[in-house]
mmCIF file of C-alpha atoms in Angstrom:
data_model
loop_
_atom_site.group_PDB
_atom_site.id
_atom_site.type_symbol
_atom_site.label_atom_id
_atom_site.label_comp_id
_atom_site.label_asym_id
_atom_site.label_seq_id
_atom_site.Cartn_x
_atom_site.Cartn_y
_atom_site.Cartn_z
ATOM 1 C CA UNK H 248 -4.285 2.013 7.696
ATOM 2 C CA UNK H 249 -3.236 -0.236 5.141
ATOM 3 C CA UNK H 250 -1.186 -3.039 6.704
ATOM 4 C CA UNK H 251 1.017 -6.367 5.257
ATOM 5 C CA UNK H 252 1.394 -9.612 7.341
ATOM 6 C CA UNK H 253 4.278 -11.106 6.943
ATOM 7 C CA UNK H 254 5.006 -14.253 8.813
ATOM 8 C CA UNK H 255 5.745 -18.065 7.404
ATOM 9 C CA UNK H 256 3.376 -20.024 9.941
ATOM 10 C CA UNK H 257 0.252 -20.139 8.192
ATOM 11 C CA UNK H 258 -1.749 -20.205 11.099
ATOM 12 C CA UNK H 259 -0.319 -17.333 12.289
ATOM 13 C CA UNK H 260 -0.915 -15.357 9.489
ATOM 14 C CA UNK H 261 -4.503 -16.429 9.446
ATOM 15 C CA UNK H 262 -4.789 -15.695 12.541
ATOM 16 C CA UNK H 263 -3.353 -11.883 12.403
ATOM 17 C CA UNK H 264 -5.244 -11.843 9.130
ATOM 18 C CA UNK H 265 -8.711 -12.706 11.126
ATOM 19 C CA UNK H 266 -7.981 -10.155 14.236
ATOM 20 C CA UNK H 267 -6.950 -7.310 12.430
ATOM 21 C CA UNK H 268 -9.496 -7.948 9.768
ATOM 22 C CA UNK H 269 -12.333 -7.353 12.719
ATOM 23 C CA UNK H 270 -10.377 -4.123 14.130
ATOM 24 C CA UNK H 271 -12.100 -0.250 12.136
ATOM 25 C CA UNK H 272 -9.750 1.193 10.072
ATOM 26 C CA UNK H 273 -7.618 -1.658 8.850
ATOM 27 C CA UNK H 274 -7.339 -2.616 5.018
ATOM 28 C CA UNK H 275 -5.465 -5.865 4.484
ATOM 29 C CA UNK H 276 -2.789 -4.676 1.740
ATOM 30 C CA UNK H 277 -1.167 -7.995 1.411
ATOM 31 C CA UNK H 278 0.500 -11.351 3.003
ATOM 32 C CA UNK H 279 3.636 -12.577 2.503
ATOM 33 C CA UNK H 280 5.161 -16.083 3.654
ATOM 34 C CA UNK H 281 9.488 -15.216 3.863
ATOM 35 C CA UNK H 282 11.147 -11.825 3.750
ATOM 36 C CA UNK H 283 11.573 -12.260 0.161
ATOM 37 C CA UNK H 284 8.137 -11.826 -0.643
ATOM 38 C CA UNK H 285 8.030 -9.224 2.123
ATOM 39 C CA UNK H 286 9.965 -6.786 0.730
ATOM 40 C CA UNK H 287 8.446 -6.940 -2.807
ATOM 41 C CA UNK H 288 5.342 -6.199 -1.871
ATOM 42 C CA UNK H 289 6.073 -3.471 0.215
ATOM 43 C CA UNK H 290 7.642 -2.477 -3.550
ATOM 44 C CA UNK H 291 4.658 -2.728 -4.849
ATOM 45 C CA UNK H 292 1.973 -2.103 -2.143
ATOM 46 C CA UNK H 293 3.141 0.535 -0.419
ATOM 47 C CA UNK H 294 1.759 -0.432 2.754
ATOM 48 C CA UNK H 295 1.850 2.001 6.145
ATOM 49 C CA UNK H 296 2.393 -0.684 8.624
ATOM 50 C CA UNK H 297 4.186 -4.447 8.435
ATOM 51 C CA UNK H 298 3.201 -6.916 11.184
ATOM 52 C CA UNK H 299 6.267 -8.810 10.830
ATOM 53 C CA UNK H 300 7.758 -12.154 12.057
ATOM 54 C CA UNK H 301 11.252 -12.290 13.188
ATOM 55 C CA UNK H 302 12.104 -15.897 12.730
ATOM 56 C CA UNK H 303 11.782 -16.800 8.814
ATOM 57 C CA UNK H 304 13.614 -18.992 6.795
ATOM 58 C CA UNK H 305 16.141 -17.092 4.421
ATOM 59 C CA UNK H 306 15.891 -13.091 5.310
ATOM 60 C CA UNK H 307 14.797 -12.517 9.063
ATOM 61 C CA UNK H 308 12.317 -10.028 9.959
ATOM 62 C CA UNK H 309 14.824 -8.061 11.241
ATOM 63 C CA UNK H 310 17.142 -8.031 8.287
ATOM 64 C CA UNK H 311 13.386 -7.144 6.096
ATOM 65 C CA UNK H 312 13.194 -4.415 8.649
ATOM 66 C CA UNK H 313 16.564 -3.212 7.608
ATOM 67 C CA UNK H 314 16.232 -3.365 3.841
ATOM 68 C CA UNK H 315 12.906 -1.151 3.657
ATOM 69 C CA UNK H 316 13.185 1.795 1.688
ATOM 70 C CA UNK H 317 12.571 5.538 2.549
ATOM 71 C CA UNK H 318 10.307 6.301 3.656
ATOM 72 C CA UNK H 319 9.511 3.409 5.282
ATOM 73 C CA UNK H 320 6.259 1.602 6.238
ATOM 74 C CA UNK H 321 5.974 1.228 10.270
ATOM 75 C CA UNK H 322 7.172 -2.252 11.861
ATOM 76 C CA UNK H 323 5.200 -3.811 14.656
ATOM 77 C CA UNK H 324 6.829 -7.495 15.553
ATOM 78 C CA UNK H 325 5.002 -10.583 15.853
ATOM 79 C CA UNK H 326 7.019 -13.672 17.281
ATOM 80 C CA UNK H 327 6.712 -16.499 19.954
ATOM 81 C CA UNK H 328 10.229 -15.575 21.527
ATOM 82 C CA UNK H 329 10.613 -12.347 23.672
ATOM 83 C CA UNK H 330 14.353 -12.807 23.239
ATOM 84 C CA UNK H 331 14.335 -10.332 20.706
ATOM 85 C CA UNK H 332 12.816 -7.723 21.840
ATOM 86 C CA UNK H 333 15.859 -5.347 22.260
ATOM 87 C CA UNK H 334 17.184 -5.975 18.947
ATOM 88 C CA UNK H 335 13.095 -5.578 17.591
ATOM 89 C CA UNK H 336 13.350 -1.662 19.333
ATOM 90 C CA UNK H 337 16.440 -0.918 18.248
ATOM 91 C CA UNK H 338 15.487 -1.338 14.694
ATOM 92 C CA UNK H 339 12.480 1.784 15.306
ATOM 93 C CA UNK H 340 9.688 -0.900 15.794
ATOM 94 C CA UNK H 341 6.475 0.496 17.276
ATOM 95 C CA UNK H 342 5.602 -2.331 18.936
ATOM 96 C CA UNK H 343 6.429 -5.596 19.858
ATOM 97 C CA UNK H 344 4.078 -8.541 19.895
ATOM 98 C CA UNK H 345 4.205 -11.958 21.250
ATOM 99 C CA UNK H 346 2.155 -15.307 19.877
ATOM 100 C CA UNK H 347 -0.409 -16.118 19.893
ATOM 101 C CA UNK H 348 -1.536 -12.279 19.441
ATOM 102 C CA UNK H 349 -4.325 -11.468 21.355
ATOM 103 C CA UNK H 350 -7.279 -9.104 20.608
ATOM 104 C CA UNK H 351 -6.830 -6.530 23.043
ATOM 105 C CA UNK H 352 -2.932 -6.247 22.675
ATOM 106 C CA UNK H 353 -3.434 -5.973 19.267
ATOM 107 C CA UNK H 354 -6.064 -2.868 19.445
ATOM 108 C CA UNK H 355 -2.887 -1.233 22.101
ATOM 109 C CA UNK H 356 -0.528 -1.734 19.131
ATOM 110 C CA UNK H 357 -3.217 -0.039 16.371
ATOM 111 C CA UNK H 358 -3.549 2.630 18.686
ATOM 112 C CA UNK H 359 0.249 3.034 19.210
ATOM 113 C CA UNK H 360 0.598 2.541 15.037
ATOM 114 C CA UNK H 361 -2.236 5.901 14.920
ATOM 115 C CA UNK H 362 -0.002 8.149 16.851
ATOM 116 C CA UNK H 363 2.921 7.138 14.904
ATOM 117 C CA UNK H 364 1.292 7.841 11.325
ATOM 118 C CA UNK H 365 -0.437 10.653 12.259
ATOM 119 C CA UNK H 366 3.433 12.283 13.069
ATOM 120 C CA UNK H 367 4.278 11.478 9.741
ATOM 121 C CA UNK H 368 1.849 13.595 8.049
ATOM 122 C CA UNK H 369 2.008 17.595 8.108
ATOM 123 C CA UNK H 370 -1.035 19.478 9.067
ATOM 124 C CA UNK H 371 -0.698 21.213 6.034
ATOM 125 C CA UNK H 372 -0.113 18.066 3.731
ATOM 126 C CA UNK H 373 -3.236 16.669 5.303
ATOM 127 C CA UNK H 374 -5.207 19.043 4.240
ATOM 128 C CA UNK H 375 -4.172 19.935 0.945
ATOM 129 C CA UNK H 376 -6.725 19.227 -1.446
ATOM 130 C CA UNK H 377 -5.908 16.868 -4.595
ATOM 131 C CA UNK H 378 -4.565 18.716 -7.908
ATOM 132 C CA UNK H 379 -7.418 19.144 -10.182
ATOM 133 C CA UNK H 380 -4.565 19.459 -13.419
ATOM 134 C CA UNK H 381 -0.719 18.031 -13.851
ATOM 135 C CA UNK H 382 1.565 20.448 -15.138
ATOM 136 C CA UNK H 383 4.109 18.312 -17.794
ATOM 137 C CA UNK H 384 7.214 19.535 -19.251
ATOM 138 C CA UNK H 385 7.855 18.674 -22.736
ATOM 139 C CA UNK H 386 10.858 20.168 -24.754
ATOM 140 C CA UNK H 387 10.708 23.094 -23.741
ATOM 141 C CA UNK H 388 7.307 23.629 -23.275
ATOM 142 C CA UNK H 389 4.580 22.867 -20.251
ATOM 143 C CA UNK H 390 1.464 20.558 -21.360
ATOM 144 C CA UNK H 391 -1.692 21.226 -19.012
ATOM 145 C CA UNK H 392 -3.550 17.654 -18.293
ATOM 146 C CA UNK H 393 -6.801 17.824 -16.198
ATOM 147 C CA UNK H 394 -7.075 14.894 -13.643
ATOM 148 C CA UNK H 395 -10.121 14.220 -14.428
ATOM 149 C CA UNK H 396 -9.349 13.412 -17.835
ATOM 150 C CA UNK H 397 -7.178 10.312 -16.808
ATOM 151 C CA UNK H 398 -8.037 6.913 -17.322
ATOM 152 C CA UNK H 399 -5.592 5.473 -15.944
ATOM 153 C CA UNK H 400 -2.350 4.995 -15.002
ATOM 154 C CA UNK H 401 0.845 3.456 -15.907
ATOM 155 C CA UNK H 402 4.263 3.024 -14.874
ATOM 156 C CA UNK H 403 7.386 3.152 -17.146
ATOM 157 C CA UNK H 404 10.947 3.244 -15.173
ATOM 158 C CA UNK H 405 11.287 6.645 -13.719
ATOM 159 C CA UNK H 406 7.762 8.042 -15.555
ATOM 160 C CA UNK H 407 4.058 7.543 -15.700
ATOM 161 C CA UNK H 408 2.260 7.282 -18.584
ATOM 162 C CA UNK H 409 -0.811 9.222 -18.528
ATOM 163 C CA UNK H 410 -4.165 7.374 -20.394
ATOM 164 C CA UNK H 411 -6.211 10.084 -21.136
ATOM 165 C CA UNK H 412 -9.879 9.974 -22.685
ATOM 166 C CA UNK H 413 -8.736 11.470 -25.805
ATOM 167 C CA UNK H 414 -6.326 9.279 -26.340
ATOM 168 C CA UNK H 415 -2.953 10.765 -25.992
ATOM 169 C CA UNK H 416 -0.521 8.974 -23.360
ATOM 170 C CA UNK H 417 1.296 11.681 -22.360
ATOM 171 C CA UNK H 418 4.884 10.586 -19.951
ATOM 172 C CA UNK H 419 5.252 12.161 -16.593
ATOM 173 C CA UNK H 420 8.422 12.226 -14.511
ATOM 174 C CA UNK H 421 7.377 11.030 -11.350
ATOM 175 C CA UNK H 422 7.075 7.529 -9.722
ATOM 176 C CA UNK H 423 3.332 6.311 -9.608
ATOM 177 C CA UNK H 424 3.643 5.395 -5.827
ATOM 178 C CA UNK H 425 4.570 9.359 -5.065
ATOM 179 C CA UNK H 426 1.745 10.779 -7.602
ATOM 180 C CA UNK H 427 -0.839 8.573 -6.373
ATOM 181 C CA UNK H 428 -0.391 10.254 -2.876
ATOM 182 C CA UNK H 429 -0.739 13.555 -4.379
ATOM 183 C CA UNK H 430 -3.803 12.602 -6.432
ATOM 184 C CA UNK H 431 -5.805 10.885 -3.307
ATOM 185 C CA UNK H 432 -9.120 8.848 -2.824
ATOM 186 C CA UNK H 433 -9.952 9.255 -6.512
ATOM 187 C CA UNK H 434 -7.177 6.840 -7.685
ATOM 188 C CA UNK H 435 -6.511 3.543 -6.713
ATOM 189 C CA UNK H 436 -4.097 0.601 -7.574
ATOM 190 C CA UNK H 437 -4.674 -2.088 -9.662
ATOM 191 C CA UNK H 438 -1.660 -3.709 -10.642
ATOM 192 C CA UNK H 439 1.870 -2.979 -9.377
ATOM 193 C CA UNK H 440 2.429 -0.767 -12.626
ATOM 194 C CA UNK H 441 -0.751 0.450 -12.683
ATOM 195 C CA UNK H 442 -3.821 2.204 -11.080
ATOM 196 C CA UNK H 443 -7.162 3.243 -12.460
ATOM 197 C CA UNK H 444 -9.438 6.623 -11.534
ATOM 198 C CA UNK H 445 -11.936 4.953 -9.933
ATOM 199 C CA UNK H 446 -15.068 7.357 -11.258
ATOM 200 C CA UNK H 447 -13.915 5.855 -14.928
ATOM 201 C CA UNK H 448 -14.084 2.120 -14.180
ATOM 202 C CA UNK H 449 -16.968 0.624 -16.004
ATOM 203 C CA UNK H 450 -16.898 -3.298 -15.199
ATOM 204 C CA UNK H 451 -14.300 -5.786 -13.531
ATOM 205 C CA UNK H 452 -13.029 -8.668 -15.763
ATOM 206 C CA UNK H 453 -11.140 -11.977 -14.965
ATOM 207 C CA UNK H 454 -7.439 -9.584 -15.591
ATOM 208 C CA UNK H 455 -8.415 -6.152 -16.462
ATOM 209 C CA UNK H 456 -10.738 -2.873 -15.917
ATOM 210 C CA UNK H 457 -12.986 -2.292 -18.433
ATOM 211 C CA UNK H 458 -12.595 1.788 -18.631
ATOM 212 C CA UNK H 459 -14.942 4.551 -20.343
ATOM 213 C CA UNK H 460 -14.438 5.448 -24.080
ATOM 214 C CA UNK H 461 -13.335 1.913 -24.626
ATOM 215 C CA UNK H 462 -10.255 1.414 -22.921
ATOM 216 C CA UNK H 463 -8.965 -1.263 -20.006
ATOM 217 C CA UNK H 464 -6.536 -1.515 -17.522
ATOM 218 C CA UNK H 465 -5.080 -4.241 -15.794
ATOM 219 C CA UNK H 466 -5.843 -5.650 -13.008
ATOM 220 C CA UNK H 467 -3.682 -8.776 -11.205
ATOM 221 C CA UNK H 468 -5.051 -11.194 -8.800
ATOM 222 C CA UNK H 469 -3.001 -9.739 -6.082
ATOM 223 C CA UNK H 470 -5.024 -5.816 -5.792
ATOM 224 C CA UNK H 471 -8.227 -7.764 -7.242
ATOM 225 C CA UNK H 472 -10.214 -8.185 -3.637
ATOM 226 C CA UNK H 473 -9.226 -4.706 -2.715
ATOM 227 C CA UNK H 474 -10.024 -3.213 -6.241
ATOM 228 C CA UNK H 475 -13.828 -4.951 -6.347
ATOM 229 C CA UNK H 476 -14.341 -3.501 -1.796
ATOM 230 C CA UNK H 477 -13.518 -0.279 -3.400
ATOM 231 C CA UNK H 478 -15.820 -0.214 -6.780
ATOM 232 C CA UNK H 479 -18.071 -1.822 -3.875
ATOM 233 C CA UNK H 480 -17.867 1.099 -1.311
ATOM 234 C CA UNK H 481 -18.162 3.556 -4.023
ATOM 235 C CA UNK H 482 -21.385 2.637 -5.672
ATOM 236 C CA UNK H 483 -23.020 2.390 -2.166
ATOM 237 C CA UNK H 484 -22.280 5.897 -1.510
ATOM 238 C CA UNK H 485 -24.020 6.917 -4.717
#
């Protein structure tokens, strides 16, 4: 469950940070101080769940909860007043917290978060193995691209370019957040326009992904901790 705390009390947030950081399961995504930054990230990180403040300078947490797009991440409240509470359920919230979160109320909420996600995902979709080739229309013809031939990848408006170990960069039409859930565990995220296949990654640099065959990818500050526990977790299992 990859989750984004969102709250402009910095204690709070480390706080949140520290007790859902101890809970199985949990993969910080990101942290973000206003609703500004809030609804960037989930832009670029995708998250499944916010943990979400109400009272923030600028954009509330329930005007943040308002402006997510479909489909959007689940929305469990975190907030010292209980005032709010109708208005937090009315906007779909799973769950409603109250400062300073406690441990045991939070592992109620996880569980309550569980059921939720698990709704959103078909049986069938679940299952359904990663593609093991891309299909690509190209003027008038249909280019065959083996997934495990990409390098990387990177976004371009309404396209991804594909780096392929040959060389060629052929364009997809699909958004990188939607193919990356169709191409699974083997992929993951490096940058907000880009993610790497992780069985091609090489070595970690100060701002990129050294890649077989010579190539690199980027890598920004914000996916770097997540980027090196996955390298990490993969190399143990070998």
């Amino acid at each position: 469950m990859r989750v984004l705390i969102v709250d402009d009390e910095p204690q709070a947030r480390a706080r949140l940070q520290r007790l859902l950081s101890a809970m199985p399961g949990i993969e910080i995504a990101g942290i973000a101080k206003d609703g500004e930054q809030a609804l960037a990230q989930v832009a670029a990180l995708a998250p499944d769940v916010i943990f979400l403040d109400i009272q923030m300078p600028g954009i509330s947490g329930l005007d943040v909860a308002a402006s997510l797009p479909d489909p959007a991440p689940a929305v469990v409240f975190a907030t010292a007043f209980d005032r709010y509470a109708l208005e937090a359920f009315d906007s779909d919230a799973v769950d409603y917290l109250l400062k300073p979160v406690e441990a045991e109320r939070l592992a109620r909420a996880l569980d309550r978060l569980r059921d939720r996600l698990r709704t959103r995902i078909s049986p069938t979709r679940a299952e359904q193995a990663p593609p093991a080739q891309l299909l690509i229309p190209d003027r008038g013809r249909t280019h065959v691209v083996a997934v495990a031939e990409i390098l990387w990848l990177e976004a371009a408006d309404n396209y991804v370019l594909l780096h392929l170990l040959d060389g060629r960069t052929p364009l997809l039409r699909r958004s990188l957040a939607g193919l990356l859930v169709d191409l699974g565990a083997g992929f993951m995220r490096t940058h907000r326009s880009a993610a790497v296949a992780t069985a091609q990654v090489l070595a970690l640099g100060n701002s990129e992904l050294a890649l077989r065959g010579g190539a690199s990818a980027p890598c920004s500050r914000q996916y770097r901790a997540a980027v090196l526990a996955q390298l990490s977790s993969n190399s143990k299992a070998l």
